[in-house]
């Protein structure tokens, strides 16, 4: 159990997690000593979110500042969605202790200010975020709470990686919920936040009969016979969400509790949840499908999307009574991410496209509209490609080259064959943005793919020149010089292109140690421009 003076209480529904709560208490107690990470790791439904809630509440009760975000799958393609959530409301009452360029970069990145002038680069946004963390942690320990880390958008990940890696003695902590086997989103950052302190790793314990009894009393207001609780524990594997679903089904009379027999339940939690959602009335399922397909469902948006808006309020009441969603003002959120993912991925492809078509007509922002149009497209579509292209430009203007690159790749895939020039331009721009974001591997793939489809000549020479810059960054000056030599051969009489290649060769060969060769290339470049 947590030791005396702990800020963590033991609510009835957290019975069985004493060891986890004690680890969290120690983490928060030591946070003033400097940067540290707490990783809550467990399968779907094991109680990570409950532990996250307990951690955040305890941190606030200690006087720590908490910045929180809860990324979901549909937000992963959005630009700085998680960073915007973390910093939400931070600049309303006071100007942060930041130089004006950094302050503007953050406000532009998180949609608090229009770009207006030159776009902020990712480094400006990253340095500004580091400044915010340092400024806030001077007043009290600061905790960043991320649930769940897997779905954090790439621009936010890169900015936080930059900032967290540069912390020294500042009392800044990160608590992140992850699932075993999830692809690493911030690969080494949580491990590297402090040279002295390894991350605290907490895995929710499977719940036994006594703990499940406390959970059912707290969440359902019901108790079950002592003979039944061990069977629920066995059928659910001690997974709290699975156990709650079994208990609800038993209360509805859908699962028999015949003595001496194991409970007849679906083999996995996902199957169980899918079956329960399938039993909901059609109006409720339609409402939930729209909510699962949009990044920030609100009552107003769902009403505008509904085919029968007059029945939306009743459907929302039923969904809330079923424990699938909850309301906070105008916002609607799923009580567990598994409900949203089961609904969304269980939809037939045609149904999913129809939903995205409807949502494209009711969402407010042009970027989210473009994403819905892309997910609704059945094949090449010039108008949708143009909308994605415009969204990419807006992402770049906010200092998010990785998001711009992904949007351009979607635009490229949806570009009609007849518009080869647009596909070519989008491929080039996507490679440039990948390069700017540090993803030299994807930039190289795009450029090599383009080079393979072109005949030798000035156009291919331009691609090889770009590829040389990428390979210099990822490999060596020798490889870059070789590619530039091939580009020069193919440039032919294209004077401006040839001069640019000669200039690049000057730098490449001098970096390889060939000063005489560099002088020759520099002279050749001068002759071409005179």
Short mmCIF file of C-alpha atoms in Angstrom, two decimals:
data_model
loop_
_atom_site.label_atom_id
_atom_site.label_comp_id
_atom_site.label_asym_id
_atom_site.label_seq_id
_atom_site.Cartn_x
_atom_site.Cartn_y
_atom_site.Cartn_z
CA UNK A 1 0.00 0.00 0.00
CA UNK A 2 1.08 3.60 -0.43
CA UNK A 3 3.08 4.85 2.51
CA UNK A 4 1.92 7.46 4.99
CA UNK A 5 1.61 10.92 3.54
CA UNK A 6 0.91 9.63 0.06
CA UNK A 7 -1.16 11.85 -2.18
CA UNK A 8 -2.78 8.77 -3.67
CA UNK A 9 -6.04 7.52 -2.25
CA UNK A 10 -7.26 3.96 -2.79
CA UNK A 11 -10.70 4.30 -4.38
CA UNK A 12 -12.79 1.16 -4.30
CA UNK A 13 -12.38 0.56 -8.03
CA UNK A 14 -8.56 0.64 -7.67
CA UNK A 15 -8.44 -2.19 -5.15
CA UNK A 16 -5.82 -4.66 -6.32
CA UNK A 17 -3.45 -1.98 -7.63
CA UNK A 18 -1.64 -1.18 -4.37
CA UNK A 19 1.82 -1.96 -5.78
CA UNK A 20 1.22 0.17 -8.87
CA UNK A 21 -0.11 3.06 -6.79
CA UNK A 22 2.89 2.89 -4.49
CA UNK A 23 5.27 3.09 -7.47
CA UNK A 24 3.36 6.12 -8.75
CA UNK A 25 3.53 7.74 -5.32
CA UNK A 26 7.32 7.31 -5.21
CA UNK A 27 7.66 8.74 -8.72
CA UNK A 28 5.71 11.88 -7.78
CA UNK A 29 7.56 12.22 -4.48
CA UNK A 30 10.91 12.26 -6.32
CA UNK A 31 9.82 14.45 -9.25
CA UNK A 32 11.25 17.67 -7.71
CA UNK A 33 14.72 16.09 -8.02
CA UNK A 34 14.78 16.43 -11.81
CA UNK A 35 13.55 14.99 -15.13
CA UNK A 36 11.90 11.59 -14.90
CA UNK A 37 9.51 9.32 -16.79
CA UNK A 38 6.70 7.03 -15.68
CA UNK A 39 5.51 4.42 -18.18
CA UNK A 40 2.12 2.78 -17.62
CA UNK A 41 2.20 -0.38 -19.73
CA UNK A 42 -0.62 -2.85 -20.24
CA UNK A 43 -3.00 -4.43 -22.71
CA UNK A 44 -6.31 -2.83 -23.66
CA UNK A 45 -8.68 -2.64 -20.71
CA UNK A 46 -6.15 -3.47 -17.99
CA UNK A 47 -6.58 -0.18 -16.16
CA UNK A 48 -3.87 2.09 -17.59
CA UNK A 49 -6.29 4.99 -17.93
CA UNK A 50 -7.46 4.58 -14.33
CA UNK A 51 -3.85 4.69 -13.16
CA UNK A 52 -3.26 7.73 -15.37
CA UNK A 53 -6.24 9.49 -13.79
CA UNK A 54 -4.94 8.64 -10.32
CA UNK A 55 -1.47 9.94 -11.21
CA UNK A 56 -2.79 13.24 -12.54
CA UNK A 57 -5.07 13.76 -9.52
CA UNK A 58 -2.24 13.01 -7.09
CA UNK A 59 0.17 15.32 -8.92
CA UNK A 60 -2.30 18.19 -8.74
CA UNK A 61 -2.98 17.54 -5.07
CA UNK A 62 0.77 17.94 -4.45
CA UNK A 63 0.75 21.32 -6.18
CA UNK A 64 2.42 20.07 -9.37
CA UNK A 65 1.43 21.67 -12.68
CA UNK A 66 -0.10 19.12 -15.08
CA UNK A 67 -0.34 19.44 -18.87
CA UNK A 68 -2.38 16.59 -20.33
CA UNK A 69 -3.40 15.20 -23.70
CA UNK A 70 -5.27 12.10 -24.80
CA UNK A 71 -4.36 11.37 -28.44
CA UNK A 72 -6.74 9.14 -30.39
CA UNK A 73 -6.28 7.25 -33.64
CA UNK A 74 -8.17 9.72 -35.82
CA UNK A 75 -5.90 12.59 -34.68
CA UNK A 76 -2.63 10.95 -35.67
CA UNK A 77 -2.70 12.55 -39.14
CA UNK A 78 -3.34 16.03 -37.72
CA UNK A 79 -0.66 18.67 -37.20
CA UNK A 80 0.45 19.46 -33.62
CA UNK A 81 -2.83 18.07 -32.25
CA UNK A 82 -1.22 16.68 -29.10
CA UNK A 83 1.03 19.69 -28.56
CA UNK A 84 -1.99 21.97 -28.88
CA UNK A 85 -3.86 19.93 -26.27
CA UNK A 86 -0.90 20.03 -23.88
CA UNK A 87 -0.56 23.81 -24.18
CA UNK A 88 -4.30 24.55 -24.35
CA UNK A 89 -5.19 27.70 -22.45
CA UNK A 90 -1.58 28.29 -21.45
CA UNK A 91 -1.23 31.66 -23.17
CA UNK A 92 -4.62 33.15 -22.32
CA UNK A 93 -3.75 34.96 -19.11
CA UNK A 94 -0.07 35.78 -19.45
CA UNK A 95 2.75 35.98 -21.93
CA UNK A 96 5.11 33.06 -21.34
CA UNK A 97 8.74 33.79 -20.54
CA UNK A 98 9.78 33.44 -24.18
CA UNK A 99 11.41 35.65 -26.81
CA UNK A 100 8.84 36.98 -29.25
CA UNK A 101 9.90 34.74 -32.21
CA UNK A 102 9.52 31.61 -30.07
CA UNK A 103 6.21 32.80 -28.65
CA UNK A 104 4.88 33.42 -32.17
CA UNK A 105 6.20 30.06 -33.43
CA UNK A 106 4.25 28.21 -30.74
CA UNK A 107 1.08 30.18 -31.29
CA UNK A 108 1.22 29.59 -35.05
CA UNK A 109 1.97 25.88 -34.61
CA UNK A 110 -0.96 25.34 -32.26
CA UNK A 111 -3.50 27.39 -34.27
CA UNK A 112 -3.65 30.27 -31.80
CA UNK A 113 -2.36 32.69 -34.44
CA UNK A 114 -2.43 32.81 -38.25
CA UNK A 115 0.96 32.26 -39.93
CA UNK A 116 0.95 35.73 -41.50
CA UNK A 117 4.68 35.99 -42.27
CA UNK A 118 7.42 33.44 -42.87
CA UNK A 119 6.50 30.01 -41.48
CA UNK A 120 8.17 28.93 -38.25
CA UNK A 121 10.57 26.06 -38.71
CA UNK A 122 10.35 22.96 -36.55
CA UNK A 123 13.39 23.99 -34.55
CA UNK A 124 11.72 27.26 -33.53
CA UNK A 125 8.65 25.38 -32.30
CA UNK A 126 10.87 22.88 -30.48
CA UNK A 127 13.01 25.53 -28.78
CA UNK A 128 9.87 27.40 -27.77
CA UNK A 129 8.37 24.25 -26.25
CA UNK A 130 11.58 23.68 -24.29
CA UNK A 131 11.33 27.27 -23.06
CA UNK A 132 7.76 26.71 -21.88
CA UNK A 133 8.74 23.56 -19.96
CA UNK A 134 11.63 25.34 -18.29
CA UNK A 135 9.54 28.40 -17.46
CA UNK A 136 6.66 26.44 -15.92
CA UNK A 137 8.94 24.11 -13.95
CA UNK A 138 10.63 27.08 -12.25
CA UNK A 139 7.42 27.68 -10.30
CA UNK A 140 6.52 24.07 -9.43
CA UNK A 141 7.24 20.53 -10.66
CA UNK A 142 5.64 19.94 -14.05
CA UNK A 143 4.02 16.71 -15.26
CA UNK A 144 3.16 15.93 -18.89
CA UNK A 145 0.44 13.26 -19.01
CA UNK A 146 0.03 11.44 -22.35
CA UNK A 147 -2.74 8.84 -22.75
CA UNK A 148 -2.20 7.11 -25.08
CA UNK A 149 1.26 7.66 -26.53
CA UNK A 150 0.79 5.40 -29.57
CA UNK A 151 -1.53 7.87 -31.31
CA UNK A 152 0.48 11.06 -30.82
CA UNK A 153 0.92 12.92 -34.11
CA UNK A 154 4.44 12.99 -35.58
CA UNK A 155 5.02 16.77 -35.37
CA UNK A 156 4.19 16.75 -31.65
CA UNK A 157 6.46 13.74 -31.10
CA UNK A 158 9.43 15.45 -32.77
CA UNK A 159 8.97 18.66 -30.79
CA UNK A 160 8.68 16.84 -27.46
CA UNK A 161 11.69 14.65 -28.28
CA UNK A 162 13.76 17.78 -28.85
CA UNK A 163 12.59 19.47 -25.67
CA UNK A 164 12.76 16.50 -23.31
CA UNK A 165 16.23 15.51 -24.48
CA UNK A 166 17.56 18.93 -23.45
CA UNK A 167 16.25 19.00 -19.91
CA UNK A 168 18.95 19.04 -17.25
CA UNK A 169 17.87 19.46 -13.64
CA UNK A 170 14.39 20.85 -14.26
CA UNK A 171 11.62 19.06 -12.32
CA UNK A 172 9.74 17.92 -15.42
CA UNK A 173 8.12 14.49 -15.57
CA UNK A 174 6.32 12.55 -18.26
CA UNK A 175 3.70 9.89 -17.57
CA UNK A 176 2.78 7.94 -20.70
CA UNK A 177 0.37 5.06 -21.24
CA UNK A 178 1.53 2.44 -23.75
CA UNK A 179 0.57 -1.04 -24.88
CA UNK A 180 3.01 -3.97 -25.08
CA UNK A 181 4.33 -4.35 -28.60
CA UNK A 182 3.24 -0.89 -29.73
CA UNK A 183 5.65 0.64 -32.25
CA UNK A 184 7.89 3.06 -30.38
CA UNK A 185 6.66 6.62 -30.81
CA UNK A 186 9.35 8.28 -28.73
CA UNK A 187 11.95 5.51 -29.04
CA UNK A 188 14.56 6.47 -26.47
CA UNK A 189 13.42 9.75 -25.01
CA UNK A 190 11.69 8.34 -21.96
CA UNK A 191 14.78 6.22 -21.25
CA UNK A 192 17.16 9.14 -21.79
CA UNK A 193 15.37 11.89 -19.85
CA UNK A 194 17.72 11.45 -16.91
CA UNK A 195 21.18 9.92 -16.73
CA UNK A 196 20.68 9.11 -13.05
CA UNK A 197 17.09 7.80 -13.02
CA UNK A 198 15.68 5.09 -15.23
CA UNK A 199 11.98 5.28 -16.12
CA UNK A 200 9.54 3.94 -13.58
CA UNK A 201 7.59 1.17 -15.33
CA UNK A 202 4.21 0.19 -13.92
CA UNK A 203 2.02 -2.64 -15.18
CA UNK A 204 -1.54 -2.85 -13.83
CA UNK A 205 -2.04 -6.08 -11.92
CA UNK A 206 -4.73 -8.57 -13.03
CA UNK A 207 -7.68 -8.30 -10.68
CA UNK A 208 -8.67 -11.21 -8.49
CA UNK A 209 -12.15 -11.92 -7.07
CA UNK A 210 -11.90 -9.46 -4.16
CA UNK A 211 -10.64 -6.63 -6.36
CA UNK A 212 -13.36 -7.32 -8.93
CA UNK A 213 -15.96 -7.17 -6.18
CA UNK A 214 -14.77 -3.65 -5.32
CA UNK A 215 -14.73 -2.67 -8.99
CA UNK A 216 -18.31 -3.88 -9.58
CA UNK A 217 -19.59 -2.10 -6.48
CA UNK A 218 -17.90 1.15 -7.54
CA UNK A 219 -18.76 1.11 -11.24
CA UNK A 220 -22.02 -0.83 -11.43
CA UNK A 221 -23.46 -0.43 -7.95
CA UNK A 222 -23.90 -4.20 -7.88
CA UNK A 223 -22.36 -7.16 -6.10
CA UNK A 224 -22.07 -10.78 -7.22
CA UNK A 225 -22.10 -14.02 -5.21
CA UNK A 226 -18.70 -15.17 -3.95
CA UNK A 227 -19.07 -18.29 -6.08
CA UNK A 228 -19.36 -16.22 -9.28
CA UNK A 229 -16.50 -13.76 -8.79
CA UNK A 230 -13.68 -16.32 -9.34
CA UNK A 231 -15.36 -17.43 -12.58
CA UNK A 232 -15.51 -13.85 -13.85
CA UNK A 233 -11.85 -13.43 -12.89
CA UNK A 234 -10.93 -16.59 -14.81
CA UNK A 235 -12.98 -15.70 -17.89
CA UNK A 236 -11.62 -12.15 -18.07
CA UNK A 237 -8.03 -12.93 -17.14
CA UNK A 238 -8.34 -10.23 -14.49
CA UNK A 239 -8.77 -7.55 -17.17
CA UNK A 240 -11.01 -4.86 -15.58
CA UNK A 241 -12.74 -3.76 -18.78
CA UNK A 242 -13.37 -7.36 -19.87
CA UNK A 243 -14.67 -8.20 -16.40
CA UNK A 244 -17.03 -5.20 -16.44
CA UNK A 245 -18.40 -6.24 -19.82
CA UNK A 246 -19.00 -9.78 -18.52
CA UNK A 247 -20.69 -8.42 -15.40
CA UNK A 248 -22.96 -6.13 -17.43
CA UNK A 249 -23.91 -9.03 -19.69
CA UNK A 250 -24.72 -11.18 -16.65
CA UNK A 251 -26.90 -8.43 -15.21
CA UNK A 252 -28.77 -8.25 -18.52
CA UNK A 253 -29.26 -12.04 -18.41
CA UNK A 254 -27.14 -12.61 -21.52
CA UNK A 255 -24.63 -14.89 -19.74
CA UNK A 256 -25.80 -17.74 -17.56
CA UNK A 257 -23.99 -18.53 -14.34
CA UNK A 258 -24.75 -22.25 -14.10
CA UNK A 259 -22.98 -23.78 -11.12
CA UNK A 260 -19.91 -25.86 -11.89
CA UNK A 261 -19.57 -24.53 -15.44
CA UNK A 262 -17.18 -21.95 -16.85
CA UNK A 263 -18.80 -18.80 -18.16
CA UNK A 264 -19.59 -18.87 -21.86
CA UNK A 265 -18.05 -15.62 -23.15
CA UNK A 266 -16.29 -14.57 -26.38
CA UNK A 267 -12.60 -15.45 -26.52
CA UNK A 268 -11.34 -11.87 -26.61
CA UNK A 269 -12.34 -8.52 -25.20
CA UNK A 270 -12.54 -7.12 -28.74
CA UNK A 271 -15.08 -9.78 -29.74
CA UNK A 272 -17.09 -9.12 -26.60
CA UNK A 273 -17.16 -5.37 -27.18
CA UNK A 274 -18.04 -5.90 -30.85
CA UNK A 275 -20.96 -8.13 -29.93
CA UNK A 276 -22.26 -5.63 -27.36
CA UNK A 277 -22.03 -2.70 -29.76
CA UNK A 278 -23.80 -4.73 -32.46
CA UNK A 279 -26.77 -5.18 -30.11
CA UNK A 280 -27.35 -1.44 -29.72
CA UNK A 281 -30.25 0.16 -31.65
CA UNK A 282 -29.46 1.36 -35.17
CA UNK A 283 -29.80 5.07 -34.28
CA UNK A 284 -27.30 4.64 -31.46
CA UNK A 285 -24.85 2.73 -33.66
CA UNK A 286 -25.01 5.42 -36.35
CA UNK A 287 -24.28 8.11 -33.78
CA UNK A 288 -21.34 6.11 -32.42
CA UNK A 289 -19.95 5.44 -35.90
CA UNK A 290 -19.82 9.17 -36.62
CA UNK A 291 -18.22 9.81 -33.23
CA UNK A 292 -15.60 7.12 -33.92
CA UNK A 293 -14.70 8.60 -37.31
CA UNK A 294 -14.10 12.20 -36.21
CA UNK A 295 -11.24 13.59 -34.14
CA UNK A 296 -13.28 15.76 -31.75
CA UNK A 297 -16.94 14.69 -31.63
CA UNK A 298 -19.34 17.28 -30.28
CA UNK A 299 -23.09 17.22 -29.83
CA UNK A 300 -23.48 19.94 -32.46
CA UNK A 301 -21.32 18.11 -35.02
CA UNK A 302 -23.09 14.79 -34.45
CA UNK A 303 -26.47 16.48 -34.84
CA UNK A 304 -25.41 18.00 -38.18
CA UNK A 305 -24.02 14.67 -39.38
CA UNK A 306 -27.00 12.54 -38.30
CA UNK A 307 -29.41 11.33 -40.98
CA UNK A 308 -32.28 11.85 -38.49
CA UNK A 309 -31.14 14.71 -36.25
CA UNK A 310 -34.44 14.74 -34.35
CA UNK A 311 -33.51 11.33 -32.87
CA UNK A 312 -29.92 12.21 -32.04
CA UNK A 313 -30.54 13.37 -28.46
CA UNK A 314 -32.34 10.14 -27.55
CA UNK A 315 -29.62 8.06 -29.21
CA UNK A 316 -26.93 9.91 -27.28
CA UNK A 317 -28.80 9.29 -24.01
CA UNK A 318 -28.92 5.55 -24.77
CA UNK A 319 -25.22 5.47 -25.68
CA UNK A 320 -24.39 7.17 -22.39
CA UNK A 321 -26.65 4.83 -20.41
CA UNK A 322 -24.88 1.89 -22.06
CA UNK A 323 -21.57 3.18 -20.73
CA UNK A 324 -20.06 3.65 -24.20
CA UNK A 325 -19.72 7.45 -24.22
CA UNK A 326 -19.77 10.31 -21.75
CA UNK A 327 -20.51 14.01 -22.16
CA UNK A 328 -18.59 17.05 -20.95
CA UNK A 329 -20.43 20.17 -22.05
CA UNK A 330 -20.77 19.96 -25.82
CA UNK A 331 -18.00 17.36 -26.12
CA UNK A 332 -18.66 13.64 -26.48
CA UNK A 333 -15.95 11.09 -25.75
CA UNK A 334 -15.79 7.32 -25.62
CA UNK A 335 -15.38 5.90 -22.15
CA UNK A 336 -12.64 3.67 -23.55
CA UNK A 337 -10.67 3.92 -26.84
CA UNK A 338 -11.53 0.28 -27.57
CA UNK A 339 -15.13 1.23 -28.28
CA UNK A 340 -14.07 3.74 -30.94
CA UNK A 341 -11.51 1.45 -32.60
CA UNK A 342 -13.89 -1.54 -32.61
CA UNK A 343 -16.61 0.53 -34.24
CA UNK A 344 -14.38 2.20 -36.80
CA UNK A 345 -12.42 -0.86 -37.91
CA UNK A 346 -15.53 -3.03 -37.88
CA UNK A 347 -17.25 -0.88 -40.50
CA UNK A 348 -17.45 -2.17 -44.10
CA UNK A 349 -15.23 -0.09 -46.38
CA UNK A 350 -18.20 1.40 -48.23
CA UNK A 351 -19.88 2.46 -44.98
CA UNK A 352 -16.65 4.07 -43.81
CA UNK A 353 -16.35 6.04 -47.05
CA UNK A 354 -19.97 7.22 -46.78
CA UNK A 355 -19.41 8.41 -43.21
CA UNK A 356 -16.28 10.33 -44.17
CA UNK A 357 -18.14 11.95 -47.08
CA UNK A 358 -20.82 13.21 -44.68
CA UNK A 359 -18.26 14.35 -42.11
CA UNK A 360 -16.31 16.27 -44.76
CA UNK A 361 -19.40 18.42 -45.17
CA UNK A 362 -19.85 19.24 -41.49
CA UNK A 363 -16.39 19.54 -39.89
CA UNK A 364 -15.19 23.09 -39.38
CA UNK A 365 -11.52 23.12 -40.39
CA UNK A 366 -10.25 22.81 -43.98
CA UNK A 367 -7.46 20.43 -42.97
CA UNK A 368 -9.79 17.96 -41.27
CA UNK A 369 -12.19 18.30 -44.20
CA UNK A 370 -9.37 17.36 -46.58
CA UNK A 371 -8.52 14.28 -44.50
CA UNK A 372 -12.15 13.12 -44.50
CA UNK A 373 -12.36 13.63 -48.28
CA UNK A 374 -9.21 11.55 -48.69
CA UNK A 375 -10.63 8.72 -46.58
CA UNK A 376 -13.87 8.87 -48.59
CA UNK A 377 -12.14 8.69 -51.98
CA UNK A 378 -12.45 5.42 -53.92
CA UNK A 379 -9.75 6.32 -56.43
CA UNK A 380 -7.90 9.25 -58.00
CA UNK A 381 -9.71 12.54 -57.48
CA UNK A 382 -8.17 15.83 -58.56
CA UNK A 383 -10.28 17.98 -56.25
CA UNK A 384 -9.44 15.90 -53.18
CA UNK A 385 -5.76 15.87 -54.14
CA UNK A 386 -5.85 19.67 -54.40
CA UNK A 387 -7.48 19.95 -50.95
CA UNK A 388 -4.73 17.76 -49.46
CA UNK A 389 -2.11 19.83 -51.28
CA UNK A 390 -3.50 22.99 -49.68
CA UNK A 391 -3.56 21.29 -46.26
CA UNK A 392 0.11 20.38 -46.75
CA UNK A 393 0.98 24.01 -47.41
CA UNK A 394 -0.81 25.04 -44.21
CA UNK A 395 1.05 22.36 -42.25
CA UNK A 396 4.37 23.58 -43.65
CA UNK A 397 3.44 27.16 -42.74
CA UNK A 398 3.01 26.03 -39.13
CA UNK A 399 6.45 24.42 -38.95
CA UNK A 400 5.36 20.78 -39.41
CA UNK A 401 7.28 19.37 -42.40
CA UNK A 402 6.53 15.75 -41.47
CA UNK A 403 2.77 16.39 -41.56
CA UNK A 404 3.16 18.31 -44.82
CA UNK A 405 5.04 15.37 -46.33
CA UNK A 406 2.36 12.86 -45.32
CA UNK A 407 -0.41 15.06 -46.74
CA UNK A 408 1.48 15.48 -50.01
CA UNK A 409 1.95 11.73 -50.30
CA UNK A 410 -1.79 11.27 -49.92
CA UNK A 411 -2.33 13.98 -52.54
CA UNK A 412 0.14 12.24 -54.86
CA UNK A 413 -1.69 8.92 -54.56
CA UNK A 414 -5.02 10.59 -55.40
CA UNK A 415 -3.69 12.63 -58.33
CA UNK A 416 -5.25 11.48 -61.64
CA UNK A 417 -2.90 9.92 -64.21
CA UNK A 418 -3.69 12.74 -66.63
CA UNK A 419 -2.09 15.28 -64.27
CA UNK A 420 1.46 13.94 -64.34
CA UNK A 421 2.93 17.39 -63.68
CA UNK A 422 1.03 17.72 -60.38
CA UNK A 423 2.08 14.23 -59.29
CA UNK A 424 5.71 15.03 -60.11
CA UNK A 425 5.60 18.31 -58.15
CA UNK A 426 3.92 16.68 -55.16
CA UNK A 427 6.50 13.90 -55.11
CA UNK A 428 9.34 16.42 -55.15
CA UNK A 429 7.77 18.54 -52.43
CA UNK A 430 7.02 15.49 -50.29
CA UNK A 431 10.66 14.41 -50.49
CA UNK A 432 11.77 17.93 -49.53
CA UNK A 433 9.51 17.97 -46.49
CA UNK A 434 10.62 14.48 -45.42
CA UNK A 435 14.21 15.68 -45.69
CA UNK A 436 13.43 18.80 -43.63
CA UNK A 437 11.80 16.60 -40.97
CA UNK A 438 14.89 14.39 -40.79
CA UNK A 439 13.33 11.35 -42.50
CA UNK A 440 16.10 10.80 -45.04
CA UNK A 441 15.00 7.20 -45.61
CA UNK A 442 11.58 8.14 -46.97
CA UNK A 443 13.01 11.11 -48.92
CA UNK A 444 15.47 8.72 -50.56
CA UNK A 445 12.73 6.19 -51.40
CA UNK A 446 10.65 8.83 -53.16
CA UNK A 447 13.55 10.25 -55.16
CA UNK A 448 14.95 6.86 -56.15
CA UNK A 449 11.48 5.80 -57.26
CA UNK A 450 11.19 8.88 -59.44
CA UNK A 451 14.68 8.45 -60.90
CA UNK A 452 13.87 4.85 -61.84
CA UNK A 453 10.91 5.96 -63.98
CA UNK A 454 12.73 8.71 -65.91
CA UNK A 455 14.96 8.50 -68.96
CA UNK A 456 18.49 9.97 -68.67
CA UNK A 457 18.37 13.72 -69.21
CA UNK A 458 18.02 17.07 -67.44
CA UNK A 459 14.85 16.08 -65.57
CA UNK A 460 16.47 12.99 -64.09
CA UNK A 461 19.63 15.00 -63.41
CA UNK A 462 17.60 17.29 -61.17
CA UNK A 463 16.30 14.29 -59.23
CA UNK A 464 19.81 12.86 -58.84
CA UNK A 465 20.99 16.23 -57.55
CA UNK A 466 18.30 16.20 -54.86
CA UNK A 467 19.11 12.59 -54.05
CA UNK A 468 22.78 13.52 -53.60
CA UNK A 469 21.85 15.99 -50.87
CA UNK A 470 19.83 13.30 -49.08
CA UNK A 471 22.58 10.69 -49.38
CA UNK A 472 25.16 13.16 -48.10
CA UNK A 473 23.06 13.61 -44.96
CA UNK A 474 22.37 9.89 -44.50
CA UNK A 475 25.54 8.30 -45.89
CA UNK A 476 28.70 10.09 -47.04
CA UNK A 477 30.20 12.83 -49.18
CA UNK A 478 31.63 10.16 -51.51
CA UNK A 479 28.18 8.78 -52.37
CA UNK A 480 26.87 12.31 -52.82
CA UNK A 481 29.78 13.20 -55.13
CA UNK A 482 29.16 10.08 -57.23
CA UNK A 483 25.47 10.94 -57.65
CA UNK A 484 26.34 14.53 -58.56
CA UNK A 485 28.81 13.28 -61.15
CA UNK A 486 26.06 11.20 -62.76
CA UNK A 487 23.70 14.18 -62.59
CA UNK A 488 26.27 16.37 -64.36
CA UNK A 489 26.58 13.87 -67.21
CA UNK A 490 22.81 13.85 -67.69
CA UNK A 491 22.34 17.63 -67.39
CA UNK A 492 23.60 18.15 -70.93
CA UNK A 493 23.29 21.75 -72.09
CA UNK A 494 21.04 22.86 -69.23
CA UNK A 495 23.30 25.71 -68.12
CA UNK A 496 21.57 26.74 -64.90
CA UNK A 497 21.17 23.14 -63.75
CA UNK A 498 24.77 22.36 -64.66
CA UNK A 499 26.04 25.36 -62.70
CA UNK A 500 24.07 24.27 -59.64
CA UNK A 501 25.43 20.73 -59.86
CA UNK A 502 29.01 22.03 -60.22
CA UNK A 503 28.49 24.20 -57.15
CA UNK A 504 27.22 21.21 -55.16
CA UNK A 505 30.17 19.14 -56.39
CA UNK A 506 32.51 21.83 -55.08
CA UNK A 507 31.24 21.29 -51.56
CA UNK A 508 30.99 17.52 -51.86
CA UNK A 509 34.56 16.93 -53.01
CA UNK A 510 36.11 19.45 -50.63
CA UNK A 511 34.34 17.69 -47.75
CA UNK A 512 35.86 14.48 -49.05
CA UNK A 513 39.30 16.15 -48.85
CA UNK A 514 39.86 16.85 -52.56
CA UNK A 515 40.71 20.56 -52.51
CA UNK A 516 42.10 20.60 -56.06
CA UNK A 517 38.99 18.92 -57.44
CA UNK A 518 36.81 21.39 -55.54
CA UNK A 519 38.63 24.30 -57.16
CA UNK A 520 38.04 22.81 -60.61
CA UNK A 521 34.32 22.40 -59.99
CA UNK A 522 34.07 25.94 -58.61
CA UNK A 523 35.74 27.32 -61.73
CA UNK A 524 33.40 25.31 -63.95
CA UNK A 525 30.38 26.68 -62.07
CA UNK A 526 31.62 30.25 -62.56
CA UNK A 527 32.13 29.71 -66.28
CA UNK A 528 28.57 28.46 -66.68
CA UNK A 529 27.01 31.49 -65.00
CA UNK A 530 29.15 34.11 -66.75
#
